[in-house]
């Protein structure tokens, strides 16, 4: 798989939630190559095992006050293990992804492609097929991140719930 994303922001907020009086502009393009393999082996706990490896490449341009930084480089690699359970109308997936601090990082740079910390994301997802053309998805994530040893910053826990209702056009 190839995932592409673009992020941009031009406002910086202070601790009170007000716009900070600092010129701020950042834009990042990310292209991630994701390899996914489902094993044709004996089930584990009744599920089909899988493996993923994802490698992002980032293009960043950041300006904060008088500082400006622009470059591109490899980001942190993610490897994951998963189990999937499949029935005619319901599909479930559970797993853990490990993000390793392999990306480019320097405290001297304003923009870094890597985050210089380890992280683990635990997730569970379910898809329900309602008809030949309609399905719904729900995924819960919990990420536990380590400390960046160069900055002593530890982001803590990150929880997310993603959902979608999809309609597939007839062929």
mmCIF file of N, CA and C in Angstrom, residues 63-148:
data_model
loop_
_atom_site.group_PDB
_atom_site.id
_atom_site.type_symbol
_atom_site.label_atom_id
_atom_site.label_comp_id
_atom_site.label_asym_id
_atom_site.label_seq_id
_atom_site.Cartn_x
_atom_site.Cartn_y
_atom_site.Cartn_z
ATOM 1 N N UNK A 63 8.352 27.288 9.615
ATOM 2 C CA UNK A 63 8.821 28.616 10.006
ATOM 3 C C UNK A 63 8.140 28.995 11.316
ATOM 4 N N UNK A 64 8.959 29.317 12.322
ATOM 5 C CA UNK A 64 8.447 29.806 13.600
ATOM 6 C C UNK A 64 9.286 31.015 13.964
ATOM 7 N N UNK A 65 8.620 32.165 14.029
ATOM 8 C CA UNK A 65 9.363 33.409 14.268
ATOM 9 C C UNK A 65 10.406 33.591 13.178
ATOM 10 N N UNK A 66 11.655 33.910 13.571
ATOM 11 C CA UNK A 66 12.692 34.132 12.559
ATOM 12 C C UNK A 66 13.329 32.836 12.030
ATOM 13 N N UNK A 67 13.030 31.708 12.660
ATOM 14 C CA UNK A 67 13.657 30.439 12.246
ATOM 15 C C UNK A 67 12.890 29.790 11.107
ATOM 16 N N UNK A 68 13.642 29.167 10.192
ATOM 17 C CA UNK A 68 13.045 28.440 9.070
ATOM 18 C C UNK A 68 13.856 27.173 8.833
ATOM 19 N N UNK A 69 13.166 26.092 8.539
ATOM 20 C CA UNK A 69 13.816 24.812 8.278
ATOM 21 C C UNK A 69 13.011 24.096 7.202
ATOM 22 N N UNK A 70 13.714 23.557 6.231
ATOM 23 C CA UNK A 70 13.047 22.850 5.141
ATOM 24 C C UNK A 70 13.942 21.713 4.686
ATOM 25 N N UNK A 71 13.428 20.486 4.753
ATOM 26 C CA UNK A 71 14.160 19.336 4.229
ATOM 27 C C UNK A 71 13.252 18.120 4.172
ATOM 28 N N UNK A 72 13.783 17.043 3.618
ATOM 29 C CA UNK A 72 13.033 15.801 3.519
ATOM 30 C C UNK A 72 13.938 14.658 3.950
ATOM 31 N N UNK A 73 13.314 13.609 4.508
ATOM 32 C CA UNK A 73 14.089 12.464 4.988
ATOM 33 C C UNK A 73 13.155 11.332 5.381
ATOM 34 N N UNK A 74 13.748 10.183 5.695
ATOM 35 C CA UNK A 74 12.988 9.043 6.178
ATOM 36 C C UNK A 74 12.461 9.305 7.581
ATOM 37 N N UNK A 75 11.231 8.863 7.840
ATOM 38 C CA UNK A 75 10.647 8.947 9.176
ATOM 39 C C UNK A 75 10.867 7.650 9.927
ATOM 40 N N UNK A 76 10.201 7.521 11.052
ATOM 41 C CA UNK A 76 10.330 6.334 11.902
ATOM 42 C C UNK A 76 9.591 5.144 11.292
ATOM 43 N N UNK A 77 10.232 3.986 11.304
ATOM 44 C CA UNK A 77 9.624 2.765 10.770
ATOM 45 C C UNK A 77 8.679 2.158 11.809
ATOM 46 N N UNK A 78 7.596 1.548 11.327
ATOM 47 C CA UNK A 78 6.644 0.848 12.191
ATOM 48 C C UNK A 78 6.567 -0.607 11.748
ATOM 49 N N UNK A 79 6.629 -1.510 12.726
ATOM 50 C CA UNK A 79 6.436 -2.945 12.466
ATOM 51 C C UNK A 79 5.291 -3.408 13.367
ATOM 52 N N UNK A 80 4.480 -4.300 12.847
ATOM 53 C CA UNK A 80 3.324 -4.722 13.625
ATOM 54 C C UNK A 80 2.962 -6.172 13.426
ATOM 55 N N UNK A 81 2.298 -6.716 14.429
ATOM 56 C CA UNK A 81 1.762 -8.075 14.402
ATOM 57 C C UNK A 81 0.268 -7.982 14.648
ATOM 58 N N UNK A 82 -0.518 -8.830 13.950
ATOM 59 C CA UNK A 82 -1.963 -8.750 14.078
ATOM 60 C C UNK A 82 -2.600 -10.115 13.938
ATOM 61 N N UNK A 83 -3.823 -10.206 14.423
ATOM 62 C CA UNK A 83 -4.661 -11.390 14.230
ATOM 63 C C UNK A 83 -6.007 -10.928 13.693
ATOM 64 N N UNK A 84 -6.522 -11.654 12.681
ATOM 65 C CA UNK A 84 -7.810 -11.310 12.101
ATOM 66 C C UNK A 84 -8.767 -12.482 12.173
ATOM 67 N N UNK A 85 -10.026 -12.178 12.476
ATOM 68 C CA UNK A 85 -11.082 -13.191 12.539
ATOM 69 C C UNK A 85 -12.144 -12.796 11.530
ATOM 70 N N UNK A 86 -12.580 -13.762 10.723
ATOM 71 C CA UNK A 86 -13.484 -13.443 9.622
ATOM 72 C C UNK A 86 -14.707 -14.349 9.630
ATOM 73 N N UNK A 87 -15.863 -13.731 9.463
ATOM 74 C CA UNK A 87 -17.144 -14.418 9.319
ATOM 75 C C UNK A 87 -17.846 -13.780 8.115
ATOM 76 N N UNK A 88 -18.935 -14.340 7.642
ATOM 77 C CA UNK A 88 -19.570 -13.774 6.447
ATOM 78 C C UNK A 88 -19.919 -12.283 6.546
ATOM 79 N N UNK A 89 -20.379 -11.825 7.709
ATOM 80 C CA UNK A 89 -20.792 -10.419 7.810
ATOM 81 C C UNK A 89 -19.947 -9.573 8.747
ATOM 82 N N UNK A 90 -19.096 -10.203 9.563
ATOM 83 C CA UNK A 90 -18.299 -9.456 10.542
ATOM 84 C C UNK A 90 -16.835 -9.867 10.430
ATOM 85 N N UNK A 91 -15.960 -8.862 10.366
ATOM 86 C CA UNK A 91 -14.516 -9.090 10.332
ATOM 87 C C UNK A 91 -13.908 -8.315 11.500
ATOM 88 N N UNK A 92 -12.996 -8.950 12.228
ATOM 89 C CA UNK A 92 -12.351 -8.321 13.376
ATOM 90 C C UNK A 92 -10.837 -8.398 13.214
ATOM 91 N N UNK A 93 -10.151 -7.404 13.779
ATOM 92 C CA UNK A 93 -8.696 -7.348 13.701
ATOM 93 C C UNK A 93 -8.171 -6.760 14.995
ATOM 94 N N UNK A 94 -7.147 -7.399 15.558
ATOM 95 C CA UNK A 94 -6.517 -6.894 16.763
ATOM 96 C C UNK A 94 -5.013 -7.022 16.592
ATOM 97 N N UNK A 95 -4.273 -6.067 17.134
ATOM 98 C CA UNK A 95 -2.835 -6.161 16.978
ATOM 99 C C UNK A 95 -2.082 -5.120 17.769
ATOM 100 N N UNK A 96 -0.777 -5.127 17.538
ATOM 101 C CA UNK A 96 0.119 -4.162 18.162
ATOM 102 C C UNK A 96 1.142 -3.724 17.129
ATOM 103 N N UNK A 97 1.345 -2.421 17.041
ATOM 104 C CA UNK A 97 2.353 -1.826 16.159
ATOM 105 C C UNK A 97 3.447 -1.207 17.025
ATOM 106 N N UNK A 98 4.683 -1.423 16.637
ATOM 107 C CA UNK A 98 5.831 -0.825 17.323
ATOM 108 C C UNK A 98 6.471 0.201 16.402
ATOM 109 N N UNK A 99 6.561 1.443 16.854
ATOM 110 C CA UNK A 99 7.238 2.487 16.091
ATOM 111 C C UNK A 99 8.630 2.660 16.688
ATOM 112 N N UNK A 100 9.635 2.535 15.829
ATOM 113 C CA UNK A 100 11.031 2.573 16.260
ATOM 114 C C UNK A 100 11.669 3.895 15.846
ATOM 115 N N UNK A 101 12.556 4.456 16.667
ATOM 116 C CA UNK A 101 13.159 5.761 16.358
ATOM 117 C C UNK A 101 14.265 5.660 15.301
ATOM 118 N N UNK A 102 13.870 5.315 14.074
ATOM 119 C CA UNK A 102 14.837 5.148 12.985
ATOM 120 C C UNK A 102 14.917 6.371 12.080
ATOM 121 N N UNK A 103 13.990 7.303 12.224
ATOM 122 C CA UNK A 103 13.935 8.477 11.347
ATOM 123 C C UNK A 103 14.973 9.521 11.693
ATOM 124 N N UNK A 104 15.212 10.394 10.731
ATOM 125 C CA UNK A 104 16.183 11.482 10.911
ATOM 126 C C UNK A 104 15.722 12.417 12.036
ATOM 127 N N UNK A 105 16.649 12.739 12.971
ATOM 128 C CA UNK A 105 16.304 13.584 14.106
ATOM 129 C C UNK A 105 17.534 14.357 14.560
ATOM 130 N N UNK A 106 17.341 15.645 14.854
ATOM 131 C CA UNK A 106 18.395 16.482 15.406
ATOM 132 C C UNK A 106 17.760 17.614 16.208
ATOM 133 N N UNK A 107 18.260 17.866 17.405
ATOM 134 C CA UNK A 107 17.718 18.966 18.220
ATOM 135 C C UNK A 107 18.032 20.321 17.592
ATOM 136 N N UNK A 108 18.978 20.377 16.668
ATOM 137 C CA UNK A 108 19.319 21.632 16.007
ATOM 138 C C UNK A 108 18.323 22.001 14.911
ATOM 139 N N UNK A 109 17.465 21.061 14.522
ATOM 140 C CA UNK A 109 16.524 21.324 13.435
ATOM 141 C C UNK A 109 15.150 21.697 13.976
ATOM 142 N N UNK A 110 14.471 22.567 13.257
ATOM 143 C CA UNK A 110 13.112 22.956 13.591
ATOM 144 C C UNK A 110 12.123 21.872 13.154
ATOM 145 N N UNK A 111 12.397 21.238 12.016
ATOM 146 C CA UNK A 111 11.567 20.143 11.500
ATOM 147 C C UNK A 111 12.361 18.849 11.542
ATOM 148 N N UNK A 112 11.757 17.790 12.078
ATOM 149 C CA UNK A 112 12.383 16.475 12.123
ATOM 150 C C UNK A 112 11.443 15.447 11.512
ATOM 151 N N UNK A 113 11.996 14.589 10.658
ATOM 152 C CA UNK A 113 11.198 13.512 10.066
ATOM 153 C C UNK A 113 10.933 12.405 11.092
ATOM 154 N N UNK A 114 11.835 12.216 12.031
ATOM 155 C CA UNK A 114 11.671 11.210 13.086
ATOM 156 C C UNK A 114 11.311 11.870 14.400
ATOM 157 N N UNK A 115 10.817 11.080 15.341
ATOM 158 C CA UNK A 115 10.423 11.619 16.642
ATOM 159 C C UNK A 115 11.374 11.243 17.774
ATOM 160 N N UNK A 116 12.354 10.385 17.501
ATOM 161 C CA UNK A 116 13.384 10.025 18.474
ATOM 162 C C UNK A 116 12.815 9.402 19.741
ATOM 163 N N UNK A 117 11.812 8.533 19.567
ATOM 164 C CA UNK A 117 11.234 7.840 20.713
ATOM 165 C C UNK A 117 10.571 6.559 20.236
ATOM 166 N N UNK A 118 10.480 5.595 21.138
ATOM 167 C CA UNK A 118 9.768 4.352 20.866
ATOM 168 C C UNK A 118 8.291 4.554 21.188
ATOM 169 N N UNK A 119 7.429 3.798 20.509
ATOM 170 C CA UNK A 119 5.997 3.829 20.817
ATOM 171 C C UNK A 119 5.387 2.474 20.468
ATOM 172 N N UNK A 120 4.312 2.138 21.169
ATOM 173 C CA UNK A 120 3.540 0.920 20.884
ATOM 174 C C UNK A 120 2.075 1.318 20.784
ATOM 175 N N UNK A 121 1.413 0.859 19.733
ATOM 176 C CA UNK A 121 -0.005 1.125 19.542
ATOM 177 C C UNK A 121 -0.767 -0.188 19.571
ATOM 178 N N UNK A 122 -1.703 -0.293 20.493
ATOM 179 C CA UNK A 122 -2.580 -1.449 20.620
ATOM 180 C C UNK A 122 -3.900 -1.075 19.949
ATOM 181 N N UNK A 123 -4.476 -1.992 19.169
ATOM 182 C CA UNK A 123 -5.717 -1.640 18.480
ATOM 183 C C UNK A 123 -6.644 -2.837 18.320
ATOM 184 N N UNK A 124 -7.919 -2.492 18.147
ATOM 185 C CA UNK A 124 -8.955 -3.470 17.830
ATOM 186 C C UNK A 124 -9.885 -2.807 16.832
ATOM 187 N N UNK A 125 -10.194 -3.515 15.749
ATOM 188 C CA UNK A 125 -11.100 -2.986 14.743
ATOM 189 C C UNK A 125 -12.125 -4.025 14.348
ATOM 190 N N UNK A 126 -13.299 -3.544 13.958
ATOM 191 C CA UNK A 126 -14.357 -4.435 13.507
ATOM 192 C C UNK A 126 -15.046 -3.806 12.292
ATOM 193 N N UNK A 127 -15.367 -4.638 11.315
ATOM 194 C CA UNK A 127 -16.124 -4.229 10.136
ATOM 195 C C UNK A 127 -17.379 -5.082 10.074
ATOM 196 N N UNK A 128 -18.492 -4.434 9.856
ATOM 197 C CA UNK A 128 -19.782 -5.141 9.733
ATOM 198 C C UNK A 128 -20.347 -4.854 8.352
ATOM 199 N N UNK A 129 -20.579 -5.920 7.566
ATOM 200 C CA UNK A 129 -21.206 -5.780 6.261
ATOM 201 C C UNK A 129 -22.723 -5.810 6.452
ATOM 202 N N UNK A 130 -23.396 -4.733 6.048
ATOM 203 C CA UNK A 130 -24.845 -4.652 6.173
ATOM 204 C C UNK A 130 -25.554 -5.119 4.903
ATOM 205 N N UNK A 131 -24.877 -4.967 3.765
ATOM 206 C CA UNK A 131 -25.412 -5.414 2.479
ATOM 207 C C UNK A 131 -24.238 -5.561 1.523
ATOM 208 N N UNK A 132 -24.535 -5.839 0.259
ATOM 209 C CA UNK A 132 -23.466 -5.957 -0.738
ATOM 210 C C UNK A 132 -22.725 -4.634 -0.951
ATOM 211 N N UNK A 133 -23.350 -3.516 -0.588
ATOM 212 C CA UNK A 133 -22.759 -2.201 -0.871
ATOM 213 C C UNK A 133 -22.509 -1.331 0.355
ATOM 214 N N UNK A 134 -22.994 -1.745 1.516
ATOM 215 C CA UNK A 134 -22.871 -0.904 2.716
ATOM 216 C C UNK A 134 -22.150 -1.668 3.822
ATOM 217 N N UNK A 135 -21.143 -1.008 4.428
ATOM 218 C CA UNK A 135 -20.487 -1.574 5.608
ATOM 219 C C UNK A 135 -20.135 -0.451 6.568
ATOM 220 N N UNK A 136 -19.903 -0.835 7.812
ATOM 221 C CA UNK A 136 -19.497 0.109 8.843
ATOM 222 C C UNK A 136 -18.231 -0.394 9.518
ATOM 223 N N UNK A 137 -17.376 0.544 9.928
ATOM 224 C CA UNK A 137 -16.099 0.201 10.555
ATOM 225 C C UNK A 137 -15.929 0.972 11.852
ATOM 226 N N UNK A 138 -15.282 0.319 12.807
ATOM 227 C CA UNK A 138 -14.952 0.946 14.080
ATOM 228 C C UNK A 138 -13.576 0.442 14.489
ATOM 229 N N UNK A 139 -12.706 1.361 14.913
ATOM 230 C CA UNK A 139 -11.365 0.971 15.358
ATOM 231 C C UNK A 139 -10.996 1.806 16.578
ATOM 232 N N UNK A 140 -10.509 1.125 17.618
ATOM 233 C CA UNK A 140 -10.040 1.787 18.833
ATOM 234 C C UNK A 140 -8.530 1.599 18.925
ATOM 235 N N UNK A 141 -7.810 2.679 19.208
ATOM 236 C CA UNK A 141 -6.345 2.672 19.318
ATOM 237 C C UNK A 141 -5.921 3.228 20.674
ATOM 238 N N UNK A 142 -4.862 2.665 21.223
ATOM 239 C CA UNK A 142 -4.216 3.225 22.401
ATOM 240 C C UNK A 142 -2.715 3.190 22.146
ATOM 241 N N UNK A 143 -2.080 4.365 22.126
ATOM 242 C CA UNK A 143 -0.640 4.462 21.889
ATOM 243 C C UNK A 143 0.058 4.858 23.180
ATOM 244 N N UNK A 144 1.079 4.090 23.523
ATOM 245 C CA UNK A 144 1.934 4.363 24.674
ATOM 246 C C UNK A 144 3.289 4.749 24.101
ATOM 247 N N UNK A 145 3.721 5.974 24.355
ATOM 248 C CA UNK A 145 4.965 6.479 23.775
ATOM 249 C C UNK A 145 6.021 6.676 24.845
ATOM 250 N N UNK A 146 7.254 6.407 24.479
ATOM 251 C CA UNK A 146 8.378 6.603 25.378
ATOM 252 C C UNK A 146 8.865 8.042 25.363
ATOM 253 N N UNK A 147 9.912 8.282 26.101
ATOM 254 C CA UNK A 147 10.486 9.619 26.231
ATOM 255 C C UNK A 147 11.538 9.867 25.159
ATOM 256 N N UNK A 148 11.560 11.083 24.616
ATOM 257 C CA UNK A 148 12.624 11.497 23.711
ATOM 258 C C UNK A 148 13.837 11.825 24.595
#
